[in-house]
N, CA, C and O atoms as a DFTB+ gen file, in Angstrom:
460 C
 N C O
     1  1     -13.522      43.834      -3.197
     2  2     -12.918      43.209      -3.918
     3  2     -11.176      43.258      -4.194
     4  3     -10.469      44.266      -4.176
     5  1     -10.850      42.161      -4.389
     6  2      -9.386      42.173      -4.924
     7  2      -8.935      42.832      -6.388
     8  3      -9.275      42.213      -7.396
     9  1      -8.373      43.755      -6.499
    10  2      -7.388      43.969      -7.347
    11  2      -7.050      42.945      -8.699
    12  3      -6.478      43.589      -9.578
    13  1      -7.203      41.959      -8.946
    14  2      -6.945      40.326      -9.618
    15  2      -5.595      40.633     -10.420
    16  3      -4.521      40.060     -10.236
    17  1      -5.887      41.760     -11.450
    18  2      -4.703      41.928     -12.553
    19  2      -3.494      42.846     -11.914
    20  3      -2.570      43.258     -12.616
    21  1      -3.598      43.110     -10.559
    22  2      -2.844      44.103      -9.712
    23  2      -2.016      42.890      -8.866
    24  3      -0.866      43.024      -8.446
    25  1      -2.634      41.991      -8.749
    26  2      -1.597      40.708      -7.272
    27  2      -1.302      40.199      -8.460
    28  3      -0.077      40.314      -8.420
    29  1      -1.596      39.599      -9.748
    30  2      -0.711      39.206     -10.560
    31  2       0.213      39.789     -11.127
    32  3       1.356      39.365     -10.958
    33  1      -0.015      40.862     -11.913
    34  2       1.142      41.785     -11.516
    35  2       2.562      42.254     -10.700
    36  3       3.577      42.734     -11.206
    37  1       2.227      41.884      -8.923
    38  2       2.768      42.116      -8.086
    39  2       3.285      40.925      -8.004
    40  3       4.497      40.965      -7.788
    41  1       2.706      39.553      -8.117
    42  2       3.155      38.222      -7.834
    43  2       4.622      38.108      -9.200
    44  3       5.808      38.332      -8.957
    45  1       4.167      37.794     -10.263
    46  2       5.575      38.229     -11.236
    47  2       6.230      38.615     -10.577
    48  3       6.905      37.946      -9.795
    49  1       6.243      40.400     -10.734
    50  2       7.399      40.878     -10.359
    51  2       8.058      40.705      -9.259
    52  3       9.082      41.373      -9.115
    53  1       7.776      40.061      -8.529
    54  2       8.708      39.562      -6.984
    55  2       9.155      37.600      -7.297
    56  3       9.684      36.732      -6.603
    57  1       8.607      37.645      -8.641
    58  2       9.529      36.572      -9.027
    59  2       8.585      34.971      -7.904
    60  3       9.153      33.952      -7.514
    61  1       7.454      35.257      -7.745
    62  2       6.637      34.680      -7.664
    63  2       5.433      33.757      -7.970
    64  3       4.833      32.901      -7.321
    65  1       5.305      34.329      -9.362
    66  2       5.058      33.774     -10.615
    67  2       5.187      33.636     -11.468
    68  3       4.864      34.547     -12.229
    69  1       5.842      32.213     -12.110
    70  2       6.119      32.157     -13.353
    71  2       5.382      31.823     -14.609
    72  3       4.749      30.768     -14.611
    73  1       5.374      32.796     -15.990
    74  2       5.299      32.285     -16.687
    75  2       5.449      32.419     -18.243
    76  3       5.338      33.175     -19.208
    77  1       5.706      31.433     -17.906
    78  2       6.197      30.621     -19.593
    79  2       5.973      30.542     -20.903
    80  3       5.261      29.539     -20.952
    81  1       6.059      30.804     -21.668
    82  2       5.779      31.547     -23.227
    83  2       6.785      31.337     -24.170
    84  3       7.892      31.868     -24.252
    85  1       6.254      30.490     -24.873
    86  2       6.897      30.044     -26.552
    87  2       6.232      31.438     -27.994
    88  3       5.127      31.897     -28.286
    89  1       6.842      31.522     -28.215
    90  2       6.436      32.789     -29.534
    91  2       5.826      34.108     -28.852
    92  3       5.279      34.916     -29.603
    93  1       5.876      34.338     -27.683
    94  2       5.124      35.326     -27.224
    95  2       3.001      35.012     -26.837
    96  3       1.999      35.714     -26.979
    97  1       3.226      33.803     -26.404
    98  2       2.084      32.840     -26.458
    99  2       2.476      32.312     -25.027
   100  3       3.643      32.032     -24.754
   101  1       1.388      32.184     -24.082
   102  2       1.496      32.101     -22.899
   103  2       1.584      30.337     -22.910
   104  3       0.751      29.823     -23.656
   105  1       2.371      29.506     -22.270
   106  2       2.014      27.260     -22.063
   107  2       2.340      27.592     -20.821
   108  3       2.075      28.768     -21.070
   109  1       2.600      27.624     -19.950
   110  2       2.861      27.655     -18.783
   111  2       2.571      28.192     -17.346
   112  3       2.724      29.395     -17.556
   113  1       2.413      28.140     -16.688
   114  2       2.606      28.567     -15.631
   115  2       2.820      27.740     -14.412
   116  3       2.245      26.661     -14.264
   117  1       3.787      28.325     -13.390
   118  2       3.943      27.997     -11.956
   119  2       3.871      29.141     -10.682
   120  3       3.943      30.354     -10.881
   121  1       3.774      28.747      -9.841
   122  2       4.261      29.689      -8.884
   123  2       4.318      28.848      -7.241
   124  3       3.845      27.936      -6.562
   125  1       5.542      30.264      -7.291
   126  2       6.240      29.213      -5.240
   127  2       5.780      30.776      -4.385
   128  3       5.756      31.933      -4.806
   129  1       5.461      30.206      -3.071
   130  2       4.472      30.600      -2.279
   131  2       6.394      31.902      -1.454
   132  3       7.531      31.558      -1.777
   133  1       6.166      33.040      -0.609
   134  2       7.105      32.972       0.149
   135  2       8.081      32.393       1.207
   136  3       7.739      31.804       2.232
   137  1       9.065      32.594       0.892
   138  2      10.059      31.574       1.864
   139  2       9.245      31.591       3.452
   140  3       8.845      32.703       3.797
   141  1       9.068      30.798       4.109
   142  2       7.650      30.961       5.479
   143  2       8.956      29.609       6.286
   144  3       9.123      28.475       5.836
   145  1       9.641      30.170       7.442
   146  2      10.112      28.890       8.075
   147  2      10.848      27.940       7.433
   148  3      10.828      26.744       7.727
   149  1      11.631      28.537       6.388
   150  2      12.567      27.777       5.811
   151  2      11.822      27.208       4.498
   152  3      12.170      26.255       3.802
   153  1      10.903      27.900       4.376
   154  2       9.843      26.706       2.949
   155  2       8.930      27.426       2.734
   156  3       8.128      27.913       3.531
   157  1       9.063      27.610       0.843
   158  2       8.239      27.566       0.031
   159  2       7.386      26.099      -0.594
   160  3       7.830      24.962      -0.442
   161  1       5.830      26.496      -1.456
   162  2       5.586      26.060      -1.628
   163  2       5.118      26.503      -2.402
   164  3       4.483      27.549      -2.267
   165  1       5.308      25.603      -4.000
   166  2       4.762      25.277      -5.621
   167  2       3.460      25.144      -5.763
   168  3       2.746      24.260      -5.289
   169  1       3.128      26.148      -6.505
   170  2       1.580      26.271      -7.256
   171  2       0.613      27.949      -7.118
   172  3       0.599      28.952      -6.404
   173  1      -0.096      27.380      -8.328
   174  2      -0.172      27.114      -9.243
   175  2       0.272      26.119      -9.897
   176  3       0.634      25.445      -8.933
   177  1       0.603      25.313     -11.060
   178  2       0.628      24.537     -12.173
   179  2      -0.190      24.241     -12.831
   180  3      -1.171      23.530     -12.615
   181  1       0.428      25.224     -14.475
   182  2      -0.836      24.544     -14.682
   183  2      -0.277      25.298     -16.559
   184  3       0.596      26.080     -16.934
   185  1      -1.286      24.559     -17.191
   186  2      -0.097      23.896     -18.746
   187  2      -1.769      23.635     -19.381
   188  3      -2.522      22.689     -19.152
   189  1      -2.012      24.963     -20.322
   190  2      -3.326      24.776     -21.187
   191  2      -3.223      22.882     -22.374
   192  3      -2.419      22.285     -23.090
   193  1      -4.434      22.750     -21.917
   194  2      -4.428      20.981     -22.610
   195  2      -3.702      21.532     -24.183
   196  3      -3.587      20.363     -24.553
   197  1      -3.416      21.933     -24.784
   198  2      -3.426      21.378     -26.228
   199  2      -1.966      21.757     -26.262
   200  3      -1.282      21.565     -27.267
   201  1      -1.285      22.537     -24.662
   202  2       0.435      22.508     -25.076
   203  2       1.121      21.552     -24.239
   204  3       2.335      21.588     -24.038
   205  1       0.024      20.365     -23.566
   206  2       0.439      19.529     -22.298
   207  2       1.780      18.945     -23.436
   208  3       2.117      19.372     -24.540
   209  1       2.246      17.949     -22.701
   210  2       3.304      17.307     -23.811
   211  2       4.702      17.077     -24.290
   212  3       5.481      16.261     -24.783
   213  1       4.480      18.802     -23.659
   214  2       5.913      19.695     -24.838
   215  2       7.263      19.662     -23.456
   216  3       8.385      20.013     -23.822
   217  1       7.140      19.375     -22.418
   218  2       7.516      20.328     -21.416
   219  2       7.739      21.258     -20.815
   220  3       8.558      21.385     -19.906
   221  1       7.009      22.046     -21.270
   222  2       6.818      23.712     -20.385
   223  2       6.268      23.652     -19.442
   224  3       6.126      24.779     -18.967
   225  1       5.425      22.150     -18.283
   226  2       5.613      22.096     -17.332
   227  2       6.583      21.932     -16.194
   228  3       6.538      22.165     -14.986
   229  1       7.390      21.492     -16.946
   230  2       9.008      20.742     -16.283
   231  2       9.763      21.872     -16.480
   232  3      10.732      22.154     -15.774
   233  1       9.331      22.605     -17.498
   234  2      10.683      24.310     -17.217
   235  2      10.301      24.899     -16.031
   236  3      10.945      24.760     -14.991
   237  1       8.905      25.796     -16.162
   238  2       8.470      26.138     -15.740
   239  2       8.505      26.088     -13.694
   240  3       8.963      26.950     -12.944
   241  1       7.728      24.529     -13.267
   242  2       7.583      24.522     -12.110
   243  2       9.695      24.425     -11.784
   244  3      10.358      24.756     -10.801
   245  1       9.978      24.012     -12.716
   246  2      12.045      23.624     -12.280
   247  2      12.802      25.860     -12.103
   248  3      13.646      26.498     -11.474
   249  1      12.047      26.019     -12.835
   250  2      12.178      27.568     -12.939
   251  2      11.851      28.275     -11.588
   252  3      12.536      29.190     -11.132
   253  1      10.135      27.484     -10.672
   254  2       9.571      28.380      -9.815
   255  2      10.620      27.737      -9.334
   256  3      11.633      28.391      -9.578
   257  1      10.942      26.361      -8.532
   258  2      12.046      26.071      -7.515
   259  2      12.871      26.156      -7.309
   260  3      13.296      25.802      -6.209
   261  1      13.664      26.712      -8.293
   262  2      14.938      27.353      -7.898
   263  2      14.933      29.196      -7.856
   264  3      15.924      29.919      -7.745
   265  1      13.837      29.515      -7.954
   266  2      13.338      30.945      -7.330
   267  2      13.034      30.713      -5.763
   268  3      13.205      31.657      -4.992
   269  1      12.594      29.496      -5.299
   270  2      12.296      29.518      -3.786
   271  2      13.389      28.188      -3.302
   272  3      13.220      27.291      -2.477
   273  1      14.553      28.508      -4.203
   274  2      16.128      28.359      -3.199
   275  2      16.859      29.341      -3.448
   276  3      18.008      29.408      -3.011
   277  1      16.298      30.293      -4.215
   278  2      17.565      31.844      -4.233
   279  2      16.893      32.174      -3.527
   280  3      17.611      32.643      -2.644
   281  1      15.555      32.319      -3.138
   282  2      14.716      33.271      -1.921
   283  2      15.587      32.551      -0.255
   284  3      15.590      33.140       0.826
   285  1      16.209      31.229      -0.529
   286  2      16.724      30.702       1.003
   287  2      15.748      29.736       1.337
   288  3      15.867      29.404       2.516
   289  1      14.698      29.079       0.666
   290  2      13.468      28.495       1.221
   291  2      14.999      26.922       1.457
   292  3      15.911      26.655       0.674
   293  1      14.768      26.469       2.371
   294  2      16.001      25.191       2.604
   295  2      14.948      23.749       1.828
   296  3      15.379      22.904       1.044
   297  1      13.419      23.871       2.401
   298  2      12.958      22.691       1.788
   299  2      11.487      23.471       0.794
   300  3      10.734      24.413       1.039
   301  1      11.607      22.536      -0.334
   302  2      10.637      23.177      -1.691
   303  2       9.438      22.346      -1.774
   304  3       9.441      21.468      -2.637
   305  1       8.263      22.492      -0.914
   306  2       7.137      21.752      -1.061
   307  2       6.063      21.686      -2.465
   308  3       5.765      22.694      -3.105
   309  1       5.636      20.502      -2.741
   310  2       4.445      20.057      -3.886
   311  2       3.830      19.454      -3.514
   312  3       4.121      18.504      -2.788
   313  1       2.407      19.878      -3.981
   314  2       1.330      18.551      -3.317
   315  2       1.015      18.153      -5.110
   316  3       0.915      18.914      -6.073
   317  1       0.916      16.574      -5.014
   318  2       1.221      16.377      -6.313
   319  2      -0.606      15.213      -6.481
   320  3      -0.992      14.386      -5.654
   321  1      -1.205      15.547      -7.597
   322  2      -2.748      14.083      -7.518
   323  2      -1.913      12.507      -8.012
   324  3      -1.384      12.119      -9.054
   325  1      -2.093      12.037      -6.938
   326  2      -1.495      10.601      -6.786
   327  2      -2.532      10.325      -8.143
   328  3      -1.753       9.685      -8.850
   329  1      -3.381      10.388      -8.669
   330  2      -3.963       9.692      -9.387
   331  2      -3.602      10.595     -11.209
   332  3      -4.261      10.590     -12.249
   333  1      -2.438      11.173     -10.887
   334  2      -1.694      11.816     -12.451
   335  2      -0.242      11.064     -12.249
   336  3       0.650      11.752     -11.752
   337  1      -0.011      10.011     -12.520
   338  2       1.446       8.860     -12.554
   339  2       2.375      10.109     -14.127
   340  3       3.214       9.496     -14.787
   341  1       2.210      11.190     -14.418
   342  2       2.770      11.745     -16.150
   343  2       3.244      12.819     -15.463
   344  3       4.282      13.350     -15.857
   345  1       2.370      13.455     -13.999
   346  2       2.733      14.834     -13.490
   347  2       3.849      14.315     -12.548
   348  3       5.047      14.415     -12.812
   349  1       3.481      13.904     -11.726
   350  2       4.232      12.465     -10.595
   351  2       6.048      12.031     -11.108
   352  3       6.958      11.765     -10.323
   353  1       6.090      12.055     -11.853
   354  2       7.120      11.140     -13.147
   355  2       7.655      12.229     -13.192
   356  3       8.806      12.278     -12.758
   357  1       6.963      13.626     -13.780
   358  2       7.802      14.834     -14.017
   359  2       8.441      15.393     -13.012
   360  3       9.496      16.026     -13.060
   361  1       7.683      15.110     -11.962
   362  2       8.404      15.822     -11.197
   363  2       9.399      15.544      -9.890
   364  3      10.008      16.171      -9.023
   365  1       9.190      14.395     -10.267
   366  2      10.711      13.201      -9.463
   367  2      11.640      13.329     -10.492
   368  3      12.702      12.785     -10.189
   369  1      11.640      14.022     -11.979
   370  2      12.602      13.865     -12.558
   371  2      13.393      15.276     -12.585
   372  3      14.549      15.362     -12.999
   373  1      12.577      16.475     -12.054
   374  2      12.716      17.439     -11.805
   375  2      13.936      17.741     -10.482
   376  3      14.741      18.624     -10.190
   377  1      13.539      16.572     -10.002
   378  2      14.460      16.281      -7.840
   379  2      13.465      16.251      -7.135
   380  3      13.709      16.274      -5.929
   381  1      12.089      16.193      -7.516
   382  2      10.782      16.256      -6.212
   383  2      10.831      14.890      -6.252
   384  3      10.987      14.264      -7.300
   385  1      10.638      14.115      -4.572
   386  2      10.430      12.838      -4.318
   387  2       9.888      12.960      -3.350
   388  3      10.139      13.860      -2.548
   389  1       8.625      11.689      -3.127
   390  2       7.591      11.205      -2.260
   391  2       7.891      11.674      -0.959
   392  3       8.551      11.036      -0.140
   393  1       7.495      12.579      -0.810
   394  2       7.477      12.220       1.342
   395  2       6.142      12.130       2.570
   396  3       5.932      12.573       3.700
   397  1       5.642      11.520       1.851
   398  2       4.148      11.305       2.134
   399  2       2.634      11.606       1.303
   400  3       2.240      12.503       0.559
   401  1       2.178      10.653       1.726
   402  2       0.040      10.646       0.967
   403  2      -0.458      11.135       1.849
   404  3      -0.040      11.214       3.004
   405  1      -1.845      11.696       1.206
   406  2      -2.109      12.027       2.440
   407  2      -3.633      12.228       2.130
   408  3      -3.823      12.412       0.927
   409  1      -4.764      12.242       2.894
   410  2      -5.998      11.884       2.389
   411  2      -6.897      13.064       3.298
   412  3      -6.872      13.463       4.462
   413  1      -7.757      13.397       1.972
   414  2      -8.387      14.688       2.599
   415  2     -10.424      14.028       2.467
   416  3     -11.100      13.621       1.523
   417  1     -10.611      14.171       3.436
   418  2     -12.300      13.473       4.196
   419  2     -13.218      14.835       4.441
   420  3     -12.936      15.783       5.174
   421  1     -14.480      14.647       3.558
   422  2     -14.972      15.811       3.921
   423  2     -15.817      14.947       4.447
   424  3     -15.883      13.934       3.750
   425  1     -16.931      14.896       5.988
   426  2     -17.861      14.369       6.422
   427  2     -18.941      14.996       6.069
   428  3     -18.587      16.127       5.738
   429  1     -19.866      14.904       5.977
   430  2     -22.192      15.415       5.896
   431  2     -22.676      14.493       6.785
   432  3     -22.552      13.286       6.991
   433  1     -23.541      15.868       7.469
   434  2     -24.666      15.269       7.700
   435  2     -25.460      14.791       6.738
   436  3     -25.383      14.982       5.524
   437  1     -26.700      13.766       7.726
   438  2     -27.821      13.429       6.732
   439  2     -29.148      14.605       7.678
   440  3     -29.510      14.706       8.850
   441  1     -29.487      15.262       6.448
   442  2     -30.532      16.242       6.801
   443  2     -30.182      17.171       7.714
   444  3     -30.976      17.491       8.599
   445  1     -28.951      17.722       7.616
   446  2     -28.081      18.978       8.258
   447  2     -28.566      18.685      10.595
   448  3     -28.693      19.368      11.611
   449  1     -28.616      17.543      10.243
   450  2     -28.596      17.544      12.121
   451  2     -27.256      17.065      12.569
   452  3     -26.746      16.049      12.097
   453  1     -26.425      18.148      13.911
   454  2     -25.286      18.217      13.811
   455  2     -24.903      17.376      15.238
   456  3     -23.753      17.526      15.649
   457  1     -25.869      16.447      16.053
   458  2     -25.972      15.614      17.184
   459  2     -25.108      15.108      17.382
   460  3     -25.048      14.340      18.343
């Protein structure tokens, strides 16, 4: 079983996890992946429900994105939920632009037959 607290501490120490605080209280979180092939991916991005609408997610996402660029990323990727116009608007305000829409399909079979 992985040591989750240690993994989180390691990720924060390397700049791959950004925790935004207000008055010593965590209010938002954004991660960035290590740069591979010139790219870094932002995620997860999270703000507790009672802290939303205050700009915390915007700030921490911008900080995670700036970190990825500073680490040498030529491209920073951010997957969003098209059904959430608020987050999509925020991401465009901090410099992201839509590139492509994706769709994930899960196929199931009836009765468990795979013929």
